Amino acid sequence: VKAIHYGGISMVACELDEWMLNEADKHDLLNKLLDHQKITEQLMKKRFILPIKFGTTVEDERAIISILSRYHTELKNGIEEMKDFVEVDVVATWDPIAEVKKIGEADDEVKKMKAKIQKLAPDKMGEAMMMIGKMLQEKLEERRTKVEKLITNSLKSHFVKDSSHERFEDRMIINNSYLLKAGGESAFFEALDKVDTKMESSVMFKCIHPLPPHSF
């Protein structure tokens, strides 16, 4: 990994032999992302990084110089605008089956519906069970929304902006990026710890930090 300099800014790059980003190969993609993150973390200990889209490749160093020259003003402005910020990515997950079980045991509406079903004839039970399933799914989503709001409200005084990303599976409550003022990470993670305690560890938090401001 080396830095190619031009006009007071640098692009960090490494030489790669027939490197190809195959998003269908999840194992290979994860390994490349981990390598990328390790290098990024080391660089961010010394300098601010303005991110380039993961997987970007160019022919040679002359192409890098050309990019730095052509977009020099925009890059300098971008660095100046974002240099005092850092991104933290947070994914919160839970066990949806365990949560549905809790709802089924505690929710009065669900309990009443279950009691009614027990009195039905066998040929009517199938449709009623589907209704209960739909009700539980709706209540699970209501609960997920409440937990999402709890997390956001608990963290909101510790970030400048947030960005929501796609939730790829039912286990995900949030998949968010947060833009923090550099130096504000400790307070942010302390607030996250308090949420974890409040949720009695029923929610698992995974954080990636430090990151350049990819999402902003």
Coordinates of C-alpha atoms in Angstrom, one line a residue:
V1 CA 0.0 0.0 0.0
K2 CA 1.4 3.4 -0.9
A3 CA 0.4 7.0 -1.3
I4 CA 0.6 8.8 -4.7
H5 CA 0.9 12.5 -4.2
Y6 CA -0.3 15.5 -6.2
G7 CA -0.9 19.1 -5.2
G8 CA -0.9 18.6 -1.4
I9 CA -3.3 15.6 -1.4
S10 CA -2.6 11.9 -1.9
M11 CA -4.5 8.8 -3.1
V12 CA -3.7 5.6 -1.2
A13 CA -3.6 2.5 -3.5
C14 CA -2.0 -0.9 -3.8
E15 CA -1.0 -2.9 -6.8
L16 CA -3.2 -5.9 -7.6
D17 CA -2.7 -8.7 -10.0
E18 CA -6.0 -9.5 -11.9
W19 CA -8.1 -8.4 -8.9
M20 CA -11.8 -8.7 -9.4
L21 CA -14.7 -7.9 -7.1
N22 CA -17.3 -10.7 -7.4
E23 CA -20.2 -9.7 -5.2
A24 CA -21.8 -13.2 -5.7
D25 CA -18.8 -14.8 -3.9
K26 CA -19.7 -13.7 -0.3
H27 CA -16.7 -15.4 1.3
D28 CA -14.2 -13.7 -1.1
L29 CA -16.1 -10.4 -0.8
L30 CA -15.9 -10.5 3.0
N31 CA -12.2 -11.2 3.0
K32 CA -11.6 -8.2 0.7
L33 CA -13.7 -6.0 2.9
L34 CA -11.9 -7.1 6.0
D35 CA -8.5 -6.4 4.4
H36 CA -9.8 -3.0 3.3
Q37 CA -11.1 -2.2 6.8
K38 CA -7.8 -3.2 8.4
I39 CA -5.8 -0.9 6.1
T40 CA -8.3 1.9 6.5
E41 CA -8.1 1.7 10.3
Q42 CA -4.3 2.0 10.3
L43 CA -4.5 5.0 7.9
M44 CA -7.1 6.8 10.0
K45 CA -4.8 6.8 13.0
K46 CA -2.6 9.3 11.1
R47 CA -4.7 11.0 8.5
F48 CA -8.3 11.9 7.5
I49 CA -9.5 9.8 4.6
L50 CA -12.0 10.8 2.0
P51 CA -13.5 7.5 0.8
I52 CA -13.6 6.1 -2.7
K53 CA -16.2 3.5 -3.6
F54 CA -15.0 0.0 -2.5
G55 CA -13.8 -2.0 -5.5
T56 CA -12.5 0.9 -7.6
T57 CA -9.6 0.1 -9.8
V58 CA -7.4 2.1 -12.2
E59 CA -4.8 1.1 -14.8
D60 CA -1.7 2.6 -13.2
E61 CA -0.2 5.5 -11.2
R62 CA -0.6 7.9 -14.1
A63 CA -4.4 7.4 -14.0
I64 CA -4.3 8.2 -10.3
I65 CA -2.3 11.4 -10.9
S66 CA -4.9 12.3 -13.7
I67 CA -7.8 11.9 -11.2
L68 CA -6.1 13.9 -8.5
S69 CA -5.3 16.7 -11.1
R70 CA -8.8 16.7 -12.7
Y71 CA -10.7 16.7 -9.4
H72 CA -8.2 18.5 -7.3
T73 CA -10.5 21.4 -6.2
E74 CA -13.4 19.1 -5.4
L75 CA -11.2 16.7 -3.4
K76 CA -9.6 19.5 -1.4
N77 CA -13.0 20.9 -0.6
G78 CA -14.4 17.5 0.3
I79 CA -11.5 16.9 2.7
E80 CA -11.9 20.3 4.3
E81 CA -15.6 19.9 4.7
M82 CA -15.4 16.4 6.3
K83 CA -12.1 16.3 8.0
D84 CA -13.5 16.7 11.5
F85 CA -16.0 13.8 11.2
V86 CA -15.9 10.0 11.5
E87 CA -18.5 7.4 10.6
V88 CA -19.7 4.6 12.9
D89 CA -21.8 1.8 11.4
V90 CA -24.2 0.0 13.7
V91 CA -26.2 -3.2 13.1
A92 CA -28.7 -4.2 15.8
T93 CA -30.2 -7.7 15.6
W94 CA -32.4 -9.9 17.8
D95 CA -33.9 -13.4 17.7
P96 CA -37.3 -12.9 16.0
I97 CA -38.6 -16.3 17.1
A98 CA -37.9 -15.5 20.8
E99 CA -39.5 -12.1 20.4
V100 CA -42.7 -13.6 18.8
K101 CA -42.8 -16.1 21.7
K102 CA -42.7 -13.2 24.2
I103 CA -45.5 -11.3 22.4
G104 CA -47.6 -14.5 22.3
E105 CA -47.2 -15.0 26.1
A106 CA -47.7 -11.3 27.1
D107 CA -50.1 -9.7 24.6
D108 CA -53.8 -9.8 25.7
E109 CA -55.1 -9.5 22.1
V110 CA -53.1 -12.6 21.0
K111 CA -54.1 -14.5 24.1
K112 CA -57.8 -13.8 23.5
M113 CA -57.4 -15.0 19.9
K114 CA -55.7 -18.2 21.0
A115 CA -58.6 -18.9 23.5
K116 CA -61.1 -18.4 20.7
I117 CA -59.3 -20.8 18.4
Q118 CA -59.3 -23.6 20.9
K119 CA -63.2 -23.5 20.7
L120 CA -63.3 -23.7 16.9
A121 CA -64.1 -26.8 14.9
P122 CA -61.0 -28.4 13.3
D123 CA -61.9 -27.3 9.8
K124 CA -61.9 -23.6 10.9
M125 CA -58.6 -23.7 12.7
G126 CA -56.3 -23.3 9.6
E127 CA -57.7 -19.9 8.7
A128 CA -57.6 -18.8 12.3
M129 CA -54.0 -19.8 12.8
M130 CA -53.1 -17.8 9.7
M131 CA -54.8 -14.8 11.3
I132 CA -52.8 -15.2 14.5
G133 CA -49.6 -15.5 12.4
K134 CA -50.4 -12.3 10.6
M135 CA -51.2 -10.5 13.9
L136 CA -47.9 -11.7 15.5
Q137 CA -46.0 -10.5 12.5
E138 CA -47.6 -7.1 12.7
K139 CA -46.9 -6.8 16.5
L140 CA -43.3 -7.9 15.9
E141 CA -42.9 -5.1 13.4
E142 CA -44.5 -2.6 15.9
R143 CA -42.0 -3.8 18.5
R144 CA -39.1 -3.5 16.1
T145 CA -40.1 0.1 15.3
K146 CA -40.3 0.9 19.0
V147 CA -36.8 -0.5 19.6
E148 CA -35.5 1.4 16.6
K149 CA -36.9 4.6 18.0
L150 CA -35.4 3.8 21.5
I151 CA -31.9 3.3 19.9
T152 CA -32.2 6.5 17.8
N153 CA -33.5 8.7 20.6
S154 CA -30.8 7.4 23.0
L155 CA -28.0 8.2 20.5
K156 CA -29.4 11.4 18.8
S157 CA -27.4 13.8 21.0
H158 CA -24.2 12.1 20.0
F159 CA -24.3 12.2 16.2
V160 CA -24.6 14.9 13.6
K161 CA -26.4 12.9 10.9
D162 CA -27.6 9.3 10.4
S163 CA -28.3 7.2 7.4
S164 CA -30.5 4.1 7.3
H165 CA -29.6 1.2 5.1
E166 CA -31.5 -1.9 3.9
R167 CA -32.3 -4.5 6.5
F168 CA -31.2 -7.7 4.8
E169 CA -32.9 -10.2 7.1
D170 CA -35.7 -10.4 9.7
R171 CA -33.1 -10.5 12.5
M172 CA -32.1 -6.9 11.8
I173 CA -33.6 -4.1 13.8
I174 CA -31.4 -1.4 12.4
N175 CA -28.6 -1.2 9.8
N176 CA -27.5 2.4 10.2
S177 CA -24.5 4.7 9.8
Y178 CA -23.9 7.6 12.1
L179 CA -21.7 10.7 11.4
L180 CA -19.9 11.8 14.6
K181 CA -17.7 14.7 15.4
A182 CA -14.2 13.3 15.8
G183 CA -13.5 12.8 19.4
G184 CA -17.2 12.0 20.2
E185 CA -16.9 8.3 19.9
S186 CA -16.6 7.5 23.6
A187 CA -19.9 9.3 24.5
F188 CA -21.6 7.6 21.5
F189 CA -20.5 4.1 22.7
E190 CA -21.4 4.9 26.3
A191 CA -24.9 5.8 25.2
L192 CA -25.1 2.5 23.1
D193 CA -24.0 0.6 26.2
K194 CA -26.9 2.1 28.2
V195 CA -29.3 1.0 25.5
D196 CA -27.9 -2.5 25.6
T197 CA -28.4 -2.6 29.4
K198 CA -32.0 -1.2 29.0
M199 CA -32.8 -4.0 26.5
E200 CA -31.3 -6.6 29.0
S201 CA -29.0 -7.8 26.2
S202 CA -31.9 -9.1 24.1
V203 CA -30.5 -7.1 21.3
M204 CA -27.0 -7.7 19.8
F205 CA -25.1 -4.7 18.6
K206 CA -22.3 -4.9 16.0
C207 CA -20.3 -1.8 15.3
I208 CA -17.6 -1.0 12.7
H209 CA -15.4 1.9 13.7
P210 CA -13.5 4.0 12.7
L211 CA -14.8 4.5 9.1
P212 CA -14.4 7.4 6.7
P213 CA -17.7 9.1 6.0
H214 CA -18.8 6.7 3.2
S215 CA -22.5 7.2 3.9
F216 CA -22.5 11.0 4.0

